[in-house]
mmCIF file of C-alpha atoms in Angstrom:
data_model
loop_
_atom_site.group_PDB
_atom_site.id
_atom_site.type_symbol
_atom_site.label_atom_id
_atom_site.label_comp_id
_atom_site.label_asym_id
_atom_site.label_seq_id
_atom_site.Cartn_x
_atom_site.Cartn_y
_atom_site.Cartn_z
ATOM 1 C CA UNK A 2 -5.460 16.958 -6.864
ATOM 2 C CA UNK A 3 -6.407 16.533 -3.194
ATOM 3 C CA UNK A 4 -4.789 13.267 -2.205
ATOM 4 C CA UNK A 5 -4.743 11.090 0.912
ATOM 5 C CA UNK A 6 -1.834 8.647 1.217
ATOM 6 C CA UNK A 7 -2.246 5.986 3.894
ATOM 7 C CA UNK A 8 0.827 4.323 5.380
ATOM 8 C CA UNK A 9 3.002 7.340 4.626
ATOM 9 C CA UNK A 10 5.390 7.335 7.572
ATOM 10 C CA UNK A 11 7.930 4.988 5.951
ATOM 11 C CA UNK A 12 8.787 2.878 2.936
ATOM 12 C CA UNK A 13 6.845 3.010 -0.319
ATOM 13 C CA UNK A 14 3.989 4.930 1.279
ATOM 14 C CA UNK A 15 6.287 7.721 2.382
ATOM 15 C CA UNK A 16 7.966 7.774 -1.032
ATOM 16 C CA UNK A 17 4.597 8.032 -2.769
ATOM 17 C CA UNK A 18 3.237 10.670 -0.404
ATOM 18 C CA UNK A 19 6.281 12.902 -0.661
ATOM 19 C CA UNK A 20 6.558 12.294 -4.397
ATOM 20 C CA UNK A 21 2.935 13.186 -5.141
ATOM 21 C CA UNK A 22 3.200 16.373 -3.078
ATOM 22 C CA UNK A 23 6.280 17.404 -5.016
ATOM 23 C CA UNK A 24 4.362 16.792 -8.243
ATOM 24 C CA UNK A 25 1.793 19.328 -7.135
ATOM 25 C CA UNK A 26 -0.823 17.317 -5.256
ATOM 26 C CA UNK A 27 -2.340 18.767 -2.098
ATOM 27 C CA UNK A 28 -1.553 15.866 0.183
ATOM 28 C CA UNK A 29 -2.534 14.433 3.550
ATOM 29 C CA UNK A 30 -0.183 11.796 4.949
ATOM 30 C CA UNK A 31 -1.734 9.200 7.275
ATOM 31 C CA UNK A 32 -0.003 6.634 9.495
ATOM 32 C CA UNK A 33 0.435 5.641 13.144
ATOM 33 C CA UNK A 34 3.872 7.171 13.805
ATOM 34 C CA UNK A 35 3.261 10.888 14.207
ATOM 35 C CA UNK A 36 6.925 11.878 14.542
ATOM 36 C CA UNK A 37 7.783 10.266 11.215
ATOM 37 C CA UNK A 38 4.698 11.753 9.598
ATOM 38 C CA UNK A 39 5.749 15.236 10.626
ATOM 39 C CA UNK A 40 9.205 14.678 9.126
ATOM 40 C CA UNK A 41 7.656 13.341 5.907
ATOM 41 C CA UNK A 42 5.304 16.326 5.691
ATOM 42 C CA UNK A 43 8.242 18.710 6.055
ATOM 43 C CA UNK A 44 10.052 16.859 3.276
ATOM 44 C CA UNK A 45 6.951 16.951 1.066
ATOM 45 C CA UNK A 46 6.583 20.703 1.371
ATOM 46 C CA UNK A 47 4.418 23.453 2.791
ATOM 47 C CA UNK A 48 0.748 22.639 3.192
ATOM 48 C CA UNK A 49 1.175 18.862 3.510
ATOM 49 C CA UNK A 50 -0.926 17.468 6.351
ATOM 50 C CA UNK A 51 0.342 14.896 8.878
ATOM 51 C CA UNK A 52 -2.576 12.981 10.417
ATOM 52 C CA UNK A 53 -2.273 10.099 12.847
ATOM 53 C CA UNK A 54 -4.300 7.044 11.842
ATOM 54 C CA UNK A 55 -4.450 3.399 12.903
ATOM 55 C CA UNK A 56 -5.962 1.534 9.945
ATOM 56 C CA UNK A 57 -7.010 -1.356 12.166
ATOM 57 C CA UNK A 58 -9.311 0.952 14.149
ATOM 58 C CA UNK A 59 -12.554 2.028 12.473
ATOM 59 C CA UNK A 60 -13.004 5.155 14.593
ATOM 60 C CA UNK A 61 -9.421 6.234 13.888
ATOM 61 C CA UNK A 62 -9.978 5.804 10.134
ATOM 62 C CA UNK A 63 -13.165 7.851 10.179
ATOM 63 C CA UNK A 64 -11.590 10.632 12.224
ATOM 64 C CA UNK A 65 -8.450 10.784 10.079
ATOM 65 C CA UNK A 66 -10.356 10.909 6.788
ATOM 66 C CA UNK A 67 -12.684 13.595 8.147
ATOM 67 C CA UNK A 68 -9.666 15.658 9.204
ATOM 68 C CA UNK A 69 -7.996 15.159 5.821
ATOM 69 C CA UNK A 70 -11.144 16.137 3.909
ATOM 70 C CA UNK A 71 -11.539 19.273 5.993
ATOM 71 C CA UNK A 72 -7.893 20.233 5.659
ATOM 72 C CA UNK A 73 -7.739 19.591 1.914
ATOM 73 C CA UNK A 74 -11.187 20.902 1.097
ATOM 74 C CA UNK A 75 -12.287 17.493 -0.183
ATOM 75 C CA UNK A 76 -10.643 14.317 -1.449
ATOM 76 C CA UNK A 77 -9.941 13.490 -5.096
ATOM 77 C CA UNK A 78 -7.630 10.531 -4.622
ATOM 78 C CA UNK A 79 -6.784 7.847 -2.064
ATOM 79 C CA UNK A 80 -3.659 5.680 -1.968
ATOM 80 C CA UNK A 81 -3.541 2.678 0.366
ATOM 81 C CA UNK A 82 0.038 1.487 0.775
ATOM 82 C CA UNK A 83 0.249 -0.434 4.100
ATOM 83 C CA UNK A 84 1.325 -4.038 3.848
ATOM 84 C CA UNK A 85 2.723 -6.349 6.497
ATOM 85 C CA UNK A 86 4.504 -9.500 5.388
ATOM 86 C CA UNK A 87 5.331 -11.862 8.235
ATOM 87 C CA UNK A 88 7.912 -14.492 7.297
ATOM 88 C CA UNK A 89 6.635 -17.822 8.551
ATOM 89 C CA UNK A 90 5.839 -21.232 7.181
ATOM 90 C CA UNK A 91 2.114 -21.897 7.010
ATOM 91 C CA UNK A 92 2.315 -24.626 9.649
ATOM 92 C CA UNK A 93 3.730 -22.097 12.117
ATOM 93 C CA UNK A 94 1.329 -19.190 11.566
ATOM 94 C CA UNK A 95 -0.818 -18.577 14.622
ATOM 95 C CA UNK A 96 -4.412 -17.405 14.549
ATOM 96 C CA UNK A 97 -3.228 -14.106 15.994
ATOM 97 C CA UNK A 98 -0.739 -13.618 13.160
ATOM 98 C CA UNK A 99 -3.379 -14.413 10.529
ATOM 99 C CA UNK A 100 -5.734 -11.895 12.133
ATOM 100 C CA UNK A 101 -3.113 -9.137 12.391
ATOM 101 C CA UNK A 102 -2.006 -9.624 8.771
ATOM 102 C CA UNK A 103 -5.550 -9.372 7.441
ATOM 103 C CA UNK A 104 -6.323 -6.485 9.804
ATOM 104 C CA UNK A 105 -3.714 -4.308 8.090
ATOM 105 C CA UNK A 106 -3.624 -5.652 4.541
ATOM 106 C CA UNK A 107 -7.362 -6.137 3.941
ATOM 107 C CA UNK A 108 -9.671 -4.889 6.683
ATOM 108 C CA UNK A 109 -7.801 -1.611 7.104
ATOM 109 C CA UNK A 110 -8.069 -0.962 3.374
ATOM 110 C CA UNK A 111 -11.834 -1.391 3.539
ATOM 111 C CA UNK A 112 -12.232 0.745 6.677
ATOM 112 C CA UNK A 113 -10.322 3.620 5.101
ATOM 113 C CA UNK A 114 -12.229 3.273 1.844
ATOM 114 C CA UNK A 115 -15.569 3.262 3.641
ATOM 115 C CA UNK A 116 -14.632 6.507 5.377
ATOM 116 C CA UNK A 117 -13.398 8.129 2.160
ATOM 117 C CA UNK A 118 -16.065 6.910 -0.271
ATOM 118 C CA UNK A 119 -18.506 9.829 0.199
ATOM 119 C CA UNK A 120 -15.730 12.294 -0.645
ATOM 120 C CA UNK A 121 -14.467 10.236 -3.589
ATOM 121 C CA UNK A 122 -17.999 9.873 -4.932
ATOM 122 C CA UNK A 123 -18.571 13.607 -4.717
ATOM 123 C CA UNK A 124 -15.334 14.392 -6.557
ATOM 124 C CA UNK A 125 -15.497 11.506 -9.033
ATOM 125 C CA UNK A 126 -12.146 10.476 -7.653
ATOM 126 C CA UNK A 127 -9.825 7.485 -7.713
ATOM 127 C CA UNK A 128 -8.576 5.023 -5.117
ATOM 128 C CA UNK A 129 -5.381 3.006 -5.636
ATOM 129 C CA UNK A 130 -4.102 0.087 -3.571
ATOM 130 C CA UNK A 131 -0.603 -1.379 -3.586
ATOM 131 C CA UNK A 132 -0.625 -5.114 -4.241
ATOM 132 C CA UNK A 133 2.115 -7.620 -5.047
ATOM 133 C CA UNK A 134 3.173 -9.946 -7.834
ATOM 134 C CA UNK A 135 2.959 -12.901 -5.424
ATOM 135 C CA UNK A 136 -0.809 -12.423 -5.151
ATOM 136 C CA UNK A 137 -1.600 -12.724 -8.841
ATOM 137 C CA UNK A 138 1.405 -13.212 -11.116
ATOM 138 C CA UNK A 139 3.838 -15.594 -9.410
ATOM 139 C CA UNK A 140 2.999 -18.455 -7.104
ATOM 140 C CA UNK A 141 3.036 -17.497 -3.420
ATOM 141 C CA UNK A 142 6.605 -17.288 -2.151
ATOM 142 C CA UNK A 143 7.487 -19.984 0.388
ATOM 143 C CA UNK A 144 7.523 -18.369 3.826
ATOM 144 C CA UNK A 145 5.315 -15.470 2.715
ATOM 145 C CA UNK A 146 2.060 -17.341 2.308
ATOM 146 C CA UNK A 147 0.098 -15.149 4.711
ATOM 147 C CA UNK A 148 1.180 -12.036 2.832
ATOM 148 C CA UNK A 149 0.253 -13.438 -0.587
ATOM 149 C CA UNK A 150 -3.117 -14.709 0.609
ATOM 150 C CA UNK A 151 -4.000 -11.393 2.246
ATOM 151 C CA UNK A 152 -2.975 -9.386 -0.828
ATOM 152 C CA UNK A 153 -5.021 -11.711 -3.040
ATOM 153 C CA UNK A 154 -7.966 -10.902 -0.769
ATOM 154 C CA UNK A 155 -7.142 -7.203 -1.175
ATOM 155 C CA UNK A 156 -7.260 -7.607 -4.965
ATOM 156 C CA UNK A 157 -10.763 -9.057 -4.743
ATOM 157 C CA UNK A 158 -11.768 -6.370 -2.233
ATOM 158 C CA UNK A 159 -10.827 -3.658 -4.742
ATOM 159 C CA UNK A 160 -13.062 -5.345 -7.341
ATOM 160 C CA UNK A 161 -15.894 -5.545 -4.824
ATOM 161 C CA UNK A 162 -15.661 -1.813 -4.070
ATOM 162 C CA UNK A 163 -15.677 -1.047 -7.794
ATOM 163 C CA UNK A 164 -18.801 -3.134 -8.275
ATOM 164 C CA UNK A 165 -20.688 -1.242 -5.570
ATOM 165 C CA UNK A 166 -19.338 2.236 -6.403
ATOM 166 C CA UNK A 167 -18.925 2.552 -10.187
ATOM 167 C CA UNK A 168 -18.675 6.360 -10.009
ATOM 168 C CA UNK A 169 -15.288 6.039 -8.294
ATOM 169 C CA UNK A 170 -12.202 4.701 -10.048
ATOM 170 C CA UNK A 171 -10.552 1.756 -8.285
ATOM 171 C CA UNK A 172 -7.108 0.482 -9.266
ATOM 172 C CA UNK A 173 -4.858 -2.189 -7.839
ATOM 173 C CA UNK A 174 -1.210 -1.407 -8.479
ATOM 174 C CA UNK A 175 0.778 -4.639 -8.584
ATOM 175 C CA UNK A 176 4.345 -3.835 -7.561
ATOM 176 C CA UNK A 177 7.422 -5.937 -8.317
ATOM 177 C CA UNK A 178 10.678 -5.778 -6.394
ATOM 178 C CA UNK A 179 11.088 -2.240 -5.029
ATOM 179 C CA UNK A 180 13.093 -1.258 -1.960
ATOM 180 C CA UNK A 181 11.807 2.306 -1.750
ATOM 181 C CA UNK A 182 13.965 5.357 -1.242
ATOM 182 C CA UNK A 183 16.596 6.372 1.264
ATOM 183 C CA UNK A 184 16.379 6.770 5.031
ATOM 184 C CA UNK A 185 12.826 6.482 6.329
ATOM 185 C CA UNK A 186 11.624 6.029 2.747
ATOM 186 C CA UNK A 187 13.384 2.648 2.536
ATOM 187 C CA UNK A 188 11.079 -0.339 2.854
ATOM 188 C CA UNK A 189 10.739 -1.935 6.280
ATOM 189 C CA UNK A 190 9.011 -4.981 4.821
ATOM 190 C CA UNK A 191 11.601 -7.481 6.019
ATOM 191 C CA UNK A 192 12.251 -5.945 9.423
ATOM 192 C CA UNK A 193 11.721 -8.510 12.136
ATOM 193 C CA UNK A 194 12.167 -11.515 9.866
ATOM 194 C CA UNK A 195 13.894 -14.581 11.288
ATOM 195 C CA UNK A 196 17.269 -14.682 9.534
ATOM 196 C CA UNK A 197 17.492 -18.442 9.841
ATOM 197 C CA UNK A 198 14.272 -18.888 7.910
ATOM 198 C CA UNK A 199 15.421 -16.292 5.363
ATOM 199 C CA UNK A 200 18.475 -18.445 4.666
ATOM 200 C CA UNK A 201 16.221 -21.467 4.175
ATOM 201 C CA UNK A 202 13.733 -19.922 1.741
ATOM 202 C CA UNK A 203 15.947 -17.432 -0.114
ATOM 203 C CA UNK A 204 17.519 -20.032 -2.461
ATOM 204 C CA UNK A 205 14.023 -21.082 -3.549
ATOM 205 C CA UNK A 206 13.025 -17.479 -4.219
ATOM 206 C CA UNK A 207 16.111 -17.050 -6.396
ATOM 207 C CA UNK A 208 15.783 -20.369 -8.255
ATOM 208 C CA UNK A 209 12.176 -19.598 -9.162
ATOM 209 C CA UNK A 210 13.079 -16.143 -10.432
ATOM 210 C CA UNK A 211 11.165 -14.247 -7.759
ATOM 211 C CA UNK A 212 14.272 -12.271 -6.819
ATOM 212 C CA UNK A 213 16.730 -10.841 -9.340
ATOM 213 C CA UNK A 214 19.411 -8.194 -9.270
ATOM 214 C CA UNK A 215 16.964 -5.641 -10.709
ATOM 215 C CA UNK A 216 14.821 -3.348 -8.570
ATOM 216 C CA UNK A 217 12.122 -0.870 -9.532
ATOM 217 C CA UNK A 218 13.260 2.745 -8.949
ATOM 218 C CA UNK A 219 10.816 4.245 -6.489
ATOM 219 C CA UNK A 220 10.508 7.409 -8.590
ATOM 220 C CA UNK A 221 9.012 5.271 -11.368
ATOM 221 C CA UNK A 222 6.444 3.874 -8.955
ATOM 222 C CA UNK A 223 5.517 7.420 -7.911
ATOM 223 C CA UNK A 224 5.115 8.386 -11.573
ATOM 224 C CA UNK A 225 2.806 5.435 -12.225
ATOM 225 C CA UNK A 226 0.682 6.190 -9.167
ATOM 226 C CA UNK A 227 0.434 9.853 -10.175
ATOM 227 C CA UNK A 228 -0.710 8.913 -13.673
ATOM 228 C CA UNK A 229 -3.363 6.536 -12.318
ATOM 229 C CA UNK A 230 -4.739 9.120 -9.909
ATOM 230 C CA UNK A 231 -4.712 11.867 -12.533
ATOM 231 C CA UNK A 232 -7.063 9.892 -14.765
ATOM 232 C CA UNK A 233 -9.968 10.221 -12.336
ATOM 233 C CA UNK A 234 -12.986 7.947 -12.516
ATOM 234 C CA UNK A 235 -13.669 8.646 -16.200
ATOM 235 C CA UNK A 236 -10.937 6.199 -17.233
ATOM 236 C CA UNK A 237 -11.111 2.547 -16.207
ATOM 237 C CA UNK A 238 -7.740 1.330 -14.949
ATOM 238 C CA UNK A 239 -8.564 -1.796 -12.929
ATOM 239 C CA UNK A 240 -4.985 -3.086 -12.738
ATOM 240 C CA UNK A 241 -1.504 -1.734 -13.335
ATOM 241 C CA UNK A 242 1.569 -3.927 -13.066
ATOM 242 C CA UNK A 243 4.870 -2.166 -12.511
ATOM 243 C CA UNK A 244 8.222 -3.792 -11.874
ATOM 244 C CA UNK A 245 11.887 -3.610 -12.769
ATOM 245 C CA UNK A 246 13.052 -4.311 -16.299
ATOM 246 C CA UNK A 247 14.788 -7.679 -16.179
#
């Protein structure tokens, strides 16, 4: 399985990219931070490609996918894992922050997909996108409204791509609480958050049951992603929800 994992320099993306390679997939890892990509490729094993890509730049997406397709000999599967979650109350979110959140969480997903769709169509492949419970299962978490709204838009984007390209399998993978692996594979989702605001909203998250003491083992997430991608386009898997057992 010739697989491209986007957002693979850290967090869940790195965990998925390394995990899929170890399960036998020929893998190209894409992200902005080349030094981390190289380290991840070494961890994943011989033959893993490390390709610099800025998902907010259309030309960068096209170049990176072309390089991945050439290096892998085609593309059977695409995983889009990037997700930025600024912590801010809605009244304080600037236009710039709205734009940057959607640029990564939604627009970047579509730019990468547009670049990869000819290869996925040729192979009858599958594309999977990491989403969140706050976009479709729980109410949006206070302080993370921009994240939930952008991921809800991503969910609809995945459906739109499926409608226009029925020969490719499209799946949104809704992920519950998961902190990733160790080292660079640990999630950086909350890096940069204002700790004062965290203290304000955290009790609400807990009281509403959004946060518990249970976390999804990242190896289980990798297994789910691998199973989805292995199905190919012949099996319809529009949505998978995976989270910790409570």
